[in-house]
Amino acid sequence: MDTGVPSSSITGMDTSLDSQITLAISAHAKWKNRLNQAIATGNSDIDVATAARDNVCDFGRWLHTGVTLAQKQAPQYKACVELHARFHAAAADVLKLAVTGKKDEAAQLLSAANSPFNAASTALTREMMAWKNAA
């Protein structure tokens, strides 16, 4: 299953904060394309329940199992965990509308500047960059 991030095993994953955040920003940006495609077609290569889970993508697995104790001490860690979960919940909300034929509602949630998806995406990216810059 494609989760928007290249797959890798936890043991083989590069756990450097810089690398993980760089990869995550790129992968999460791809979600907008994935959601636009789901709106256009009414189908998705990922189901709504999986999209909602924040521990399926490589960044989420790393956040939950690969972050060092020192990295967890950064104030941005907790914020990133919360914002990452919010991002996936918002993406799942858009996806659910898209695959149930509510294309207009899904498109509105995806495109509105103040939508939960865009707010979570922007806040998550900002917090990841703050964490990366503080390290």
PDB file of C-alpha atoms in Angstrom:
ATOM      1  CA  MET A   1       0.000   0.000   0.000  1.00  0.00           C
ATOM      2  CA  ASP A   2       1.313   3.450  -0.891  1.00  0.00           C
ATOM      3  CA  THR A   3       1.197   5.753   2.116  1.00  0.00           C
ATOM      4  CA  GLY A   4       2.740   8.735   0.382  1.00  0.00           C
ATOM      5  CA  VAL A   5       6.207   8.111   1.738  1.00  0.00           C
ATOM      6  CA  PRO A   6       8.820   5.676   0.473  1.00  0.00           C
ATOM      7  CA  SER A   7       8.580   2.517   2.515  1.00  0.00           C
ATOM      8  CA  SER A   8      11.396   1.387   4.714  1.00  0.00           C
ATOM      9  CA  SER A   9      11.741  -0.710   7.763  1.00  0.00           C
ATOM     10  CA  ILE A  10      12.160   0.965  11.125  1.00  0.00           C
ATOM     11  CA  THR A  11      15.608  -0.567  11.529  1.00  0.00           C
ATOM     12  CA  GLY A  12      16.734   0.625   8.115  1.00  0.00           C
ATOM     13  CA  MET A  13      15.255   4.086   8.464  1.00  0.00           C
ATOM     14  CA  ASP A  14      17.505   7.145   8.606  1.00  0.00           C
ATOM     15  CA  THR A  15      16.592   8.549  11.977  1.00  0.00           C
ATOM     16  CA  SER A  16      18.335  11.882  11.660  1.00  0.00           C
ATOM     17  CA  LEU A  17      15.943  14.660  12.471  1.00  0.00           C
ATOM     18  CA  ASP A  18      16.955  16.693   9.434  1.00  0.00           C
ATOM     19  CA  SER A  19      16.403  13.820   6.997  1.00  0.00           C
ATOM     20  CA  GLN A  20      13.106  12.734   8.514  1.00  0.00           C
ATOM     21  CA  ILE A  21      11.663  16.228   8.415  1.00  0.00           C
ATOM     22  CA  THR A  22      12.861  16.884   4.868  1.00  0.00           C
ATOM     23  CA  LEU A  23      11.272  13.631   3.681  1.00  0.00           C
ATOM     24  CA  ALA A  24       8.081  14.280   5.656  1.00  0.00           C
ATOM     25  CA  ILE A  25       7.545  17.753   4.230  1.00  0.00           C
ATOM     26  CA  SER A  26       7.846  16.359   0.716  1.00  0.00           C
ATOM     27  CA  ALA A  27       5.613  13.358   1.402  1.00  0.00           C
ATOM     28  CA  HIS A  28       2.904  15.354   3.138  1.00  0.00           C
ATOM     29  CA  ALA A  29       2.878  17.899   0.296  1.00  0.00           C
ATOM     30  CA  LYS A  30       2.013  14.983  -2.012  1.00  0.00           C
ATOM     31  CA  TRP A  31      -1.179  14.405  -0.049  1.00  0.00           C
ATOM     32  CA  LYS A  32      -2.802  17.403  -1.738  1.00  0.00           C
ATOM     33  CA  ASN A  33      -2.214  15.757  -5.131  1.00  0.00           C
ATOM     34  CA  ARG A  34      -3.500  12.417  -3.839  1.00  0.00           C
ATOM     35  CA  LEU A  35      -6.634  14.078  -2.500  1.00  0.00           C
ATOM     36  CA  ASN A  36      -7.197  16.060  -5.713  1.00  0.00           C
ATOM     37  CA  GLN A  37      -6.958  12.786  -7.632  1.00  0.00           C
ATOM     38  CA  ALA A  38      -9.468  11.151  -5.281  1.00  0.00           C
ATOM     39  CA  ILE A  39     -11.847  14.069  -5.763  1.00  0.00           C
ATOM     40  CA  ALA A  40     -11.510  13.827  -9.544  1.00  0.00           C
ATOM     41  CA  THR A  41     -11.936  10.047  -9.739  1.00  0.00           C
ATOM     42  CA  GLY A  42     -13.928   9.140  -6.638  1.00  0.00           C
ATOM     43  CA  ASN A  43     -11.292   6.505  -5.889  1.00  0.00           C
ATOM     44  CA  SER A  44      -8.094   6.273  -3.877  1.00  0.00           C
ATOM     45  CA  ASP A  45      -5.219   3.843  -3.490  1.00  0.00           C
ATOM     46  CA  ILE A  46      -5.515   4.258   0.269  1.00  0.00           C
ATOM     47  CA  ASP A  47      -8.618   3.743   2.369  1.00  0.00           C
ATOM     48  CA  VAL A  48     -10.029   6.393   4.695  1.00  0.00           C
ATOM     49  CA  ALA A  49      -9.193   4.505   7.911  1.00  0.00           C
ATOM     50  CA  THR A  50      -5.554   4.115   6.890  1.00  0.00           C
ATOM     51  CA  ALA A  51      -5.303   7.754   5.808  1.00  0.00           C
ATOM     52  CA  ALA A  52      -6.514   8.789   9.252  1.00  0.00           C
ATOM     53  CA  ARG A  53      -3.781   6.868  11.064  1.00  0.00           C
ATOM     54  CA  ASP A  54      -0.785   9.012  11.932  1.00  0.00           C
ATOM     55  CA  ASN A  55       1.564   6.077  12.476  1.00  0.00           C
ATOM     56  CA  VAL A  56       1.414   4.467   9.018  1.00  0.00           C
ATOM     57  CA  CYS A  57       3.621   6.828   7.002  1.00  0.00           C
ATOM     58  CA  ASP A  58       7.378   6.738   7.562  1.00  0.00           C
ATOM     59  CA  PHE A  59       7.347  10.051   9.439  1.00  0.00           C
ATOM     60  CA  GLY A  60       4.564   8.857  11.719  1.00  0.00           C
ATOM     61  CA  ARG A  61       6.351   5.587  12.452  1.00  0.00           C
ATOM     62  CA  TRP A  62       9.521   7.538  13.189  1.00  0.00           C
ATOM     63  CA  LEU A  63       7.647  10.001  15.439  1.00  0.00           C
ATOM     64  CA  HIS A  64       6.116   7.161  17.438  1.00  0.00           C
ATOM     65  CA  THR A  65       9.030   4.728  17.573  1.00  0.00           C
ATOM     66  CA  GLY A  66      12.260   6.217  16.235  1.00  0.00           C
ATOM     67  CA  VAL A  67      12.688   9.592  17.902  1.00  0.00           C
ATOM     68  CA  THR A  68      15.534   9.673  20.393  1.00  0.00           C
ATOM     69  CA  LEU A  69      14.991  10.721  23.995  1.00  0.00           C
ATOM     70  CA  ALA A  70      16.970  13.901  23.330  1.00  0.00           C
ATOM     71  CA  GLN A  71      14.764  14.722  20.314  1.00  0.00           C
ATOM     72  CA  LYS A  72      11.637  14.148  22.418  1.00  0.00           C
ATOM     73  CA  GLN A  73      12.822  16.846  24.821  1.00  0.00           C
ATOM     74  CA  ALA A  74      12.410  19.535  22.160  1.00  0.00           C
ATOM     75  CA  PRO A  75       9.148  21.462  22.585  1.00  0.00           C
ATOM     76  CA  GLN A  76       8.456  20.964  18.887  1.00  0.00           C
ATOM     77  CA  TYR A  77       8.257  17.168  19.290  1.00  0.00           C
ATOM     78  CA  LYS A  78       4.931  17.139  21.127  1.00  0.00           C
ATOM     79  CA  ALA A  79       3.517  19.784  18.799  1.00  0.00           C
ATOM     80  CA  CYS A  80       4.587  17.772  15.743  1.00  0.00           C
ATOM     81  CA  VAL A  81       2.944  14.622  17.104  1.00  0.00           C
ATOM     82  CA  GLU A  82      -0.326  16.476  17.695  1.00  0.00           C
ATOM     83  CA  LEU A  83      -0.238  18.353  14.384  1.00  0.00           C
ATOM     84  CA  HIS A  84       0.695  15.229  12.439  1.00  0.00           C
ATOM     85  CA  ALA A  85      -2.333  13.428  13.877  1.00  0.00           C
ATOM     86  CA  ARG A  86      -4.516  16.434  13.020  1.00  0.00           C
ATOM     87  CA  PHE A  87      -3.126  16.486   9.466  1.00  0.00           C
ATOM     88  CA  HIS A  88      -3.990  12.824   8.892  1.00  0.00           C
ATOM     89  CA  ALA A  89      -7.464  13.242  10.404  1.00  0.00           C
ATOM     90  CA  ALA A  90      -8.135  16.204   8.107  1.00  0.00           C
ATOM     91  CA  ALA A  91      -6.799  14.339   5.054  1.00  0.00           C
ATOM     92  CA  ALA A  92      -9.075  11.405   5.916  1.00  0.00           C
ATOM     93  CA  ASP A  93     -12.066  13.766   6.167  1.00  0.00           C
ATOM     94  CA  VAL A  94     -11.394  15.081   2.654  1.00  0.00           C
ATOM     95  CA  LEU A  95     -10.791  11.566   1.345  1.00  0.00           C
ATOM     96  CA  LYS A  96     -14.036  10.264   2.852  1.00  0.00           C
ATOM     97  CA  LEU A  97     -16.020  12.971   1.089  1.00  0.00           C
ATOM     98  CA  ALA A  98     -14.172  12.318  -2.175  1.00  0.00           C
ATOM     99  CA  VAL A  99     -14.774   8.568  -2.242  1.00  0.00           C
ATOM    100  CA  THR A 100     -18.413   8.883  -1.200  1.00  0.00           C
ATOM    101  CA  GLY A 101     -19.275  11.121  -4.132  1.00  0.00           C
ATOM    102  CA  LYS A 102     -19.295  14.437  -2.270  1.00  0.00           C
ATOM    103  CA  LYS A 103     -16.784  16.009  -4.639  1.00  0.00           C
ATOM    104  CA  ASP A 104     -17.814  19.631  -4.115  1.00  0.00           C
ATOM    105  CA  GLU A 105     -17.569  19.360  -0.324  1.00  0.00           C
ATOM    106  CA  ALA A 106     -14.224  17.569  -0.594  1.00  0.00           C
ATOM    107  CA  ALA A 107     -12.874  20.185  -3.001  1.00  0.00           C
ATOM    108  CA  GLN A 108     -13.979  22.979  -0.667  1.00  0.00           C
ATOM    109  CA  LEU A 109     -12.244  21.328   2.312  1.00  0.00           C
ATOM    110  CA  LEU A 110      -9.108  20.903   0.276  1.00  0.00           C
ATOM    111  CA  SER A 111      -8.973  24.363  -1.282  1.00  0.00           C
ATOM    112  CA  ALA A 112     -10.228  26.719   1.423  1.00  0.00           C
ATOM    113  CA  ALA A 113      -7.273  28.518   2.996  1.00  0.00           C
ATOM    114  CA  ASN A 114      -8.743  28.146   6.472  1.00  0.00           C
ATOM    115  CA  SER A 115      -9.875  24.524   6.081  1.00  0.00           C
ATOM    116  CA  PRO A 116      -8.795  21.988   8.700  1.00  0.00           C
ATOM    117  CA  PHE A 117      -6.594  20.271   6.102  1.00  0.00           C
ATOM    118  CA  ASN A 118      -4.746  23.431   5.068  1.00  0.00           C
ATOM    119  CA  ALA A 119      -4.504  24.727   8.626  1.00  0.00           C
ATOM    120  CA  ALA A 120      -3.035  21.426   9.828  1.00  0.00           C
ATOM    121  CA  SER A 121      -0.698  21.169   6.844  1.00  0.00           C
ATOM    122  CA  THR A 122       0.632  24.697   7.298  1.00  0.00           C
ATOM    123  CA  ALA A 123       1.007  24.374  11.059  1.00  0.00           C
ATOM    124  CA  LEU A 124       2.713  20.982  10.783  1.00  0.00           C
ATOM    125  CA  THR A 125       5.202  22.217   8.196  1.00  0.00           C
ATOM    126  CA  ARG A 126       5.962  25.310  10.282  1.00  0.00           C
ATOM    127  CA  GLU A 127       6.490  23.230  13.434  1.00  0.00           C
ATOM    128  CA  MET A 128       8.664  20.666  11.632  1.00  0.00           C
ATOM    129  CA  MET A 129      10.850  23.468  10.274  1.00  0.00           C
ATOM    130  CA  ALA A 130      11.096  25.043  13.732  1.00  0.00           C
ATOM    131  CA  TRP A 131      12.176  21.669  15.157  1.00  0.00           C
ATOM    132  CA  LYS A 132      14.698  21.172  12.373  1.00  0.00           C
ATOM    133  CA  ASN A 133      16.118  24.684  12.830  1.00  0.00           C
ATOM    134  CA  ALA A 134      16.302  24.329  16.612  1.00  0.00           C
ATOM    135  CA  ALA A 135      18.264  21.069  16.444  1.00  0.00           C
TER     136      ALA A 135
END
